[in-house]
PDB file of C-alpha atoms and ligand atoms in Angstrom:
ATOM      1  CA  UNK A  22      61.054 -32.733 -31.144  1.00  0.00           C
ATOM      2  CA  UNK A  23      59.188 -35.940 -30.271  1.00  0.00           C
ATOM      3  CA  UNK A  24      60.701 -38.795 -32.249  1.00  0.00           C
ATOM      4  CA  UNK A  25      59.980 -42.490 -32.662  1.00  0.00           C
ATOM      5  CA  UNK A  26      62.743 -45.058 -33.058  1.00  0.00           C
ATOM      6  CA  UNK A  27      62.457 -48.733 -34.001  1.00  0.00           C
ATOM      7  CA  UNK A  28      64.684 -51.472 -35.328  1.00  0.00           C
ATOM      8  CA  UNK A  29      65.069 -55.194 -35.854  1.00  0.00           C
ATOM      9  CA  UNK A  30      67.746 -57.387 -34.244  1.00  0.00           C
ATOM     10  CA  UNK A  31      70.377 -56.235 -36.764  1.00  0.00           C
ATOM     11  CA  UNK A  32      69.688 -52.604 -35.966  1.00  0.00           C
ATOM     12  CA  UNK A  33      69.384 -52.936 -32.208  1.00  0.00           C
ATOM     13  CA  UNK A  34      72.860 -51.731 -31.219  1.00  0.00           C
ATOM     14  CA  UNK A  35      72.823 -48.746 -33.540  1.00  0.00           C
ATOM     15  CA  UNK A  36      69.267 -47.898 -32.456  1.00  0.00           C
ATOM     16  CA  UNK A  37      70.403 -47.739 -28.811  1.00  0.00           C
ATOM     17  CA  UNK A  38      73.188 -45.304 -29.763  1.00  0.00           C
ATOM     18  CA  UNK A  39      70.905 -43.185 -31.915  1.00  0.00           C
ATOM     19  CA  UNK A  40      68.342 -43.059 -29.117  1.00  0.00           C
ATOM     20  CA  UNK A  41      70.954 -41.925 -26.581  1.00  0.00           C
ATOM     21  CA  UNK A  42      72.222 -39.309 -29.024  1.00  0.00           C
ATOM     22  CA  UNK A  43      68.756 -37.865 -29.569  1.00  0.00           C
ATOM     23  CA  UNK A  44      67.989 -37.853 -25.854  1.00  0.00           C
ATOM     24  CA  UNK A  45      71.293 -36.114 -25.099  1.00  0.00           C
ATOM     25  CA  UNK A  46      70.203 -33.356 -27.498  1.00  0.00           C
ATOM     26  CA  UNK A  47      66.970 -32.905 -25.539  1.00  0.00           C
ATOM     27  CA  UNK A  48      64.558 -34.691 -27.885  1.00  0.00           C
ATOM     28  CA  UNK A  49      61.747 -36.871 -26.608  1.00  0.00           C
ATOM     29  CA  UNK A  50      62.202 -40.430 -27.872  1.00  0.00           C
ATOM     30  CA  UNK A  51      59.553 -43.153 -28.020  1.00  0.00           C
ATOM     31  CA  UNK A  52      61.211 -46.543 -28.492  1.00  0.00           C
ATOM     32  CA  UNK A  53      59.018 -49.081 -30.322  1.00  0.00           C
ATOM     33  CA  UNK A  54      61.570 -51.901 -30.095  1.00  0.00           C
ATOM     34  CA  UNK A  55      62.978 -54.314 -30.660  1.00  0.00           C
ATOM     35  CA  UNK A  56      64.771 -54.424 -27.325  1.00  0.00           C
ATOM     36  CA  UNK A  57      67.528 -57.006 -27.861  1.00  0.00           C
ATOM     37  CA  UNK A  58      69.454 -58.849 -30.592  1.00  0.00           C
ATOM     38  CA  UNK A  59      67.135 -61.878 -30.797  1.00  0.00           C
ATOM     39  CA  UNK A  60      65.999 -62.507 -34.341  1.00  0.00           C
ATOM     40  CA  UNK A  61      62.747 -60.731 -35.185  1.00  0.00           C
ATOM     41  CA  UNK A  62      60.792 -59.441 -38.197  1.00  0.00           C
ATOM     42  CA  UNK A  63      61.407 -55.829 -39.269  1.00  0.00           C
ATOM     43  CA  UNK A  64      57.851 -55.230 -40.639  1.00  0.00           C
ATOM     44  CA  UNK A  65      56.427 -55.589 -37.123  1.00  0.00           C
ATOM     45  CA  UNK A  66      58.549 -52.713 -35.860  1.00  0.00           C
ATOM     46  CA  UNK A  67      58.193 -50.557 -38.967  1.00  0.00           C
ATOM     47  CA  UNK A  68      54.406 -50.794 -38.553  1.00  0.00           C
ATOM     48  CA  UNK A  69      54.471 -49.628 -34.925  1.00  0.00           C
ATOM     49  CA  UNK A  70      56.636 -46.632 -35.794  1.00  0.00           C
ATOM     50  CA  UNK A  71      54.633 -45.655 -38.892  1.00  0.00           C
ATOM     51  CA  UNK A  72      51.387 -45.792 -36.951  1.00  0.00           C
ATOM     52  CA  UNK A  73      52.887 -43.517 -34.284  1.00  0.00           C
ATOM     53  CA  UNK A  74      54.003 -40.977 -36.908  1.00  0.00           C
ATOM     54  CA  UNK A  75      50.743 -41.108 -38.868  1.00  0.00           C
ATOM     55  CA  UNK A  76      48.758 -40.831 -35.627  1.00  0.00           C
ATOM     56  CA  UNK A  77      50.802 -37.750 -34.636  1.00  0.00           C
ATOM     57  CA  UNK A  78      52.094 -39.380 -31.461  1.00  0.00           C
ATOM     58  CA  UNK A  79      55.557 -38.630 -32.847  1.00  0.00           C
ATOM     59  CA  UNK A  80      56.557 -35.975 -35.340  1.00  0.00           C
ATOM     60  CA  UNK A  81      59.142 -38.069 -37.168  1.00  0.00           C
ATOM     61  CA  UNK A  82      60.852 -41.454 -36.828  1.00  0.00           C
ATOM     62  CA  UNK A  83      64.095 -43.346 -37.300  1.00  0.00           C
ATOM     63  CA  UNK A  84      64.048 -46.992 -38.469  1.00  0.00           C
ATOM     64  CA  UNK A  85      67.120 -49.221 -38.455  1.00  0.00           C
ATOM     65  CA  UNK A  86      67.722 -52.700 -39.874  1.00  0.00           C
ATOM     66  CA  UNK A  87      70.818 -54.358 -41.321  1.00  0.00           C
ATOM     67  CA  UNK A  88      70.711 -52.958 -44.861  1.00  0.00           C
ATOM     68  CA  UNK A  89      67.965 -50.391 -44.324  1.00  0.00           C
ATOM     69  CA  UNK A  90      66.128 -51.933 -47.274  1.00  0.00           C
ATOM     70  CA  UNK A  91      63.479 -53.992 -45.511  1.00  0.00           C
ATOM     71  CA  UNK A  92      62.557 -51.122 -43.213  1.00  0.00           C
ATOM     72  CA  UNK A  93      62.291 -48.679 -46.109  1.00  0.00           C
ATOM     73  CA  UNK A  94      60.222 -51.035 -48.288  1.00  0.00           C
ATOM     74  CA  UNK A  95      57.823 -51.564 -45.416  1.00  0.00           C
ATOM     75  CA  UNK A  96      57.551 -47.979 -44.194  1.00  0.00           C
ATOM     76  CA  UNK A  97      56.876 -46.617 -47.672  1.00  0.00           C
ATOM     77  CA  UNK A  98      53.800 -48.868 -47.982  1.00  0.00           C
ATOM     78  CA  UNK A  99      52.078 -46.604 -45.429  1.00  0.00           C
ATOM     79  CA  UNK A 100      50.352 -43.676 -47.091  1.00  0.00           C
ATOM     80  CA  UNK A 101      51.744 -40.444 -45.701  1.00  0.00           C
ATOM     81  CA  UNK A 102      55.074 -41.960 -44.719  1.00  0.00           C
ATOM     82  CA  UNK A 103      58.049 -40.765 -46.730  1.00  0.00           C
ATOM     83  CA  UNK A 104      60.873 -42.976 -45.544  1.00  0.00           C
ATOM     84  CA  UNK A 105      64.367 -42.107 -46.734  1.00  0.00           C
ATOM     85  CA  UNK A 106      67.153 -44.668 -46.667  1.00  0.00           C
ATOM     86  CA  UNK A 107      70.194 -42.418 -46.295  1.00  0.00           C
ATOM     87  CA  UNK A 108      73.783 -43.518 -46.765  1.00  0.00           C
ATOM     88  CA  UNK A 109      75.333 -40.063 -46.490  1.00  0.00           C
ATOM     89  CA  UNK A 110      74.580 -36.489 -45.454  1.00  0.00           C
ATOM     90  CA  UNK A 111      73.696 -35.387 -48.996  1.00  0.00           C
ATOM     91  CA  UNK A 112      70.863 -37.910 -49.121  1.00  0.00           C
ATOM     92  CA  UNK A 113      69.738 -36.826 -45.657  1.00  0.00           C
ATOM     93  CA  UNK A 114      69.695 -33.171 -46.692  1.00  0.00           C
ATOM     94  CA  UNK A 115      67.828 -33.792 -49.953  1.00  0.00           C
ATOM     95  CA  UNK A 116      65.346 -36.144 -48.311  1.00  0.00           C
ATOM     96  CA  UNK A 117      64.292 -33.294 -46.040  1.00  0.00           C
ATOM     97  CA  UNK A 118      64.702 -30.238 -48.298  1.00  0.00           C
ATOM     98  CA  UNK A 119      63.073 -31.738 -51.396  1.00  0.00           C
ATOM     99  CA  UNK A 120      61.076 -34.761 -50.205  1.00  0.00           C
ATOM    100  CA  UNK A 121      59.993 -33.760 -46.679  1.00  0.00           C
ATOM    101  CA  UNK A 122      60.951 -37.195 -45.370  1.00  0.00           C
ATOM    102  CA  UNK A 123      59.277 -37.993 -42.089  1.00  0.00           C
ATOM    103  CA  UNK A 124      61.158 -41.237 -41.470  1.00  0.00           C
ATOM    104  CA  UNK A 125      64.928 -41.689 -41.666  1.00  0.00           C
ATOM    105  CA  UNK A 126      66.105 -45.231 -42.405  1.00  0.00           C
ATOM    106  CA  UNK A 127      69.610 -46.392 -41.545  1.00  0.00           C
ATOM    107  CA  UNK A 128      71.447 -49.615 -42.391  1.00  0.00           C
ATOM    108  CA  UNK A 129      73.505 -50.752 -39.422  1.00  0.00           C
ATOM    109  CA  UNK A 130      75.605 -53.092 -41.564  1.00  0.00           C
ATOM    110  CA  UNK A 131      76.431 -50.289 -43.981  1.00  0.00           C
ATOM    111  CA  UNK A 132      77.223 -47.290 -41.819  1.00  0.00           C
ATOM    112  CA  UNK A 133      78.873 -46.948 -38.403  1.00  0.00           C
ATOM    113  CA  UNK A 134      77.727 -44.727 -35.558  1.00  0.00           C
ATOM    114  CA  UNK A 135      79.855 -41.678 -36.459  1.00  0.00           C
ATOM    115  CA  UNK A 136      78.374 -41.694 -39.971  1.00  0.00           C
ATOM    116  CA  UNK A 137      74.882 -42.283 -38.590  1.00  0.00           C
ATOM    117  CA  UNK A 138      75.347 -39.362 -36.206  1.00  0.00           C
ATOM    118  CA  UNK A 139      76.270 -37.007 -39.068  1.00  0.00           C
ATOM    119  CA  UNK A 140      73.343 -38.210 -41.174  1.00  0.00           C
ATOM    120  CA  UNK A 141      70.984 -37.810 -38.224  1.00  0.00           C
ATOM    121  CA  UNK A 142      72.222 -34.274 -37.477  1.00  0.00           C
ATOM    122  CA  UNK A 143      71.674 -33.113 -41.060  1.00  0.00           C
ATOM    123  CA  UNK A 144      68.298 -34.855 -41.259  1.00  0.00           C
ATOM    124  CA  UNK A 145      67.156 -33.225 -38.023  1.00  0.00           C
ATOM    125  CA  UNK A 146      68.361 -29.741 -38.976  1.00  0.00           C
ATOM    126  CA  UNK A 147      67.271 -29.475 -42.611  1.00  0.00           C
ATOM    127  CA  UNK A 148      63.865 -27.890 -43.218  1.00  0.00           C
ATOM    128  CA  UNK A 149      61.519 -28.778 -46.080  1.00  0.00           C
ATOM    129  CA  UNK A 150      61.733 -26.167 -48.847  1.00  0.00           C
ATOM    130  CA  UNK A 151      58.091 -26.459 -49.905  1.00  0.00           C
ATOM    131  CA  UNK A 152      57.099 -24.712 -53.150  1.00  0.00           C
ATOM    132  CA  UNK A 153      57.464 -26.953 -56.200  1.00  0.00           C
ATOM    133  CA  UNK A 154      58.573 -29.777 -53.928  1.00  0.00           C
ATOM    134  CA  UNK A 155      55.247 -29.689 -52.079  1.00  0.00           C
ATOM    135  CA  UNK A 156      53.406 -30.172 -55.378  1.00  0.00           C
ATOM    136  CA  UNK A 157      55.622 -33.153 -56.133  1.00  0.00           C
ATOM    137  CA  UNK A 158      55.206 -34.909 -52.817  1.00  0.00           C
ATOM    138  CA  UNK A 159      51.453 -34.381 -53.013  1.00  0.00           C
ATOM    139  CA  UNK A 160      51.554 -36.283 -56.289  1.00  0.00           C
ATOM    140  CA  UNK A 161      53.138 -39.253 -54.513  1.00  0.00           C
ATOM    141  CA  UNK A 162      49.909 -39.670 -52.584  1.00  0.00           C
ATOM    142  CA  UNK A 163      47.742 -38.902 -55.625  1.00  0.00           C
ATOM    143  CA  UNK A 164      46.618 -35.596 -54.145  1.00  0.00           C
ATOM    144  CA  UNK A 165      47.374 -33.454 -57.211  1.00  0.00           C
TER     145      UNK A 165
HETATM  146  C1  LIG B 202      68.365 -59.255 -40.997  1.00  0.00           C
HETATM  147  O1  LIG B 202      69.325 -60.258 -41.190  1.00  0.00           O
HETATM  148  C2  LIG B 202      68.259 -58.395 -42.236  1.00  0.00           C
HETATM  149  O2  LIG B 202      67.703 -59.111 -43.269  1.00  0.00           O
HETATM  150  C3  LIG B 202      67.436 -57.156 -41.940  1.00  0.00           C
HETATM  151  O3  LIG B 202      67.995 -56.469 -40.890  1.00  0.00           O
HETATM  152  C4  LIG B 202      67.327 -56.154 -43.071  1.00  0.00           C
HETATM  153  O4  LIG B 202      68.586 -55.835 -43.570  1.00  0.00           O
HETATM  154  C5  LIG B 202      66.367 -56.490 -44.112  1.00  0.00           C
HETATM  155  O5  LIG B 202      66.174 -55.750 -45.080  1.00  0.00           O
END
């Protein structure tokens, strides 16, 4: 799968690990920054990633900041983005199966890499169930 990743300074180290993990599994990864731990503004990087997903350059994306909150607030302002801040594998599974999340958000100050890796694996592997859940996510965008 072609994936986008992006982060702010707080998420940089975890983003590098997540990127290497995805690449080692054979996924294509487009890295929209940031590229170091210098202080920067998470909305700038959320925007780049959301535009890549909405423009179909990437199928899905992973956003990382310190708490995960700023990235998720920002990403969910983009119509068509369903960004899921996941703290555990149950949230990752439900965000895919029921909500068809197309962006996974991680908080680097909340979870470590082993936890992030588990969350990522479940999020990547879980399909959307469709059916009644499709009707519900269409209502998010005012389409039903
Ligand atoms: C940066 O200190 C921090 O505010 C940011 O990474 C994020 O957690 C914001 O929601």
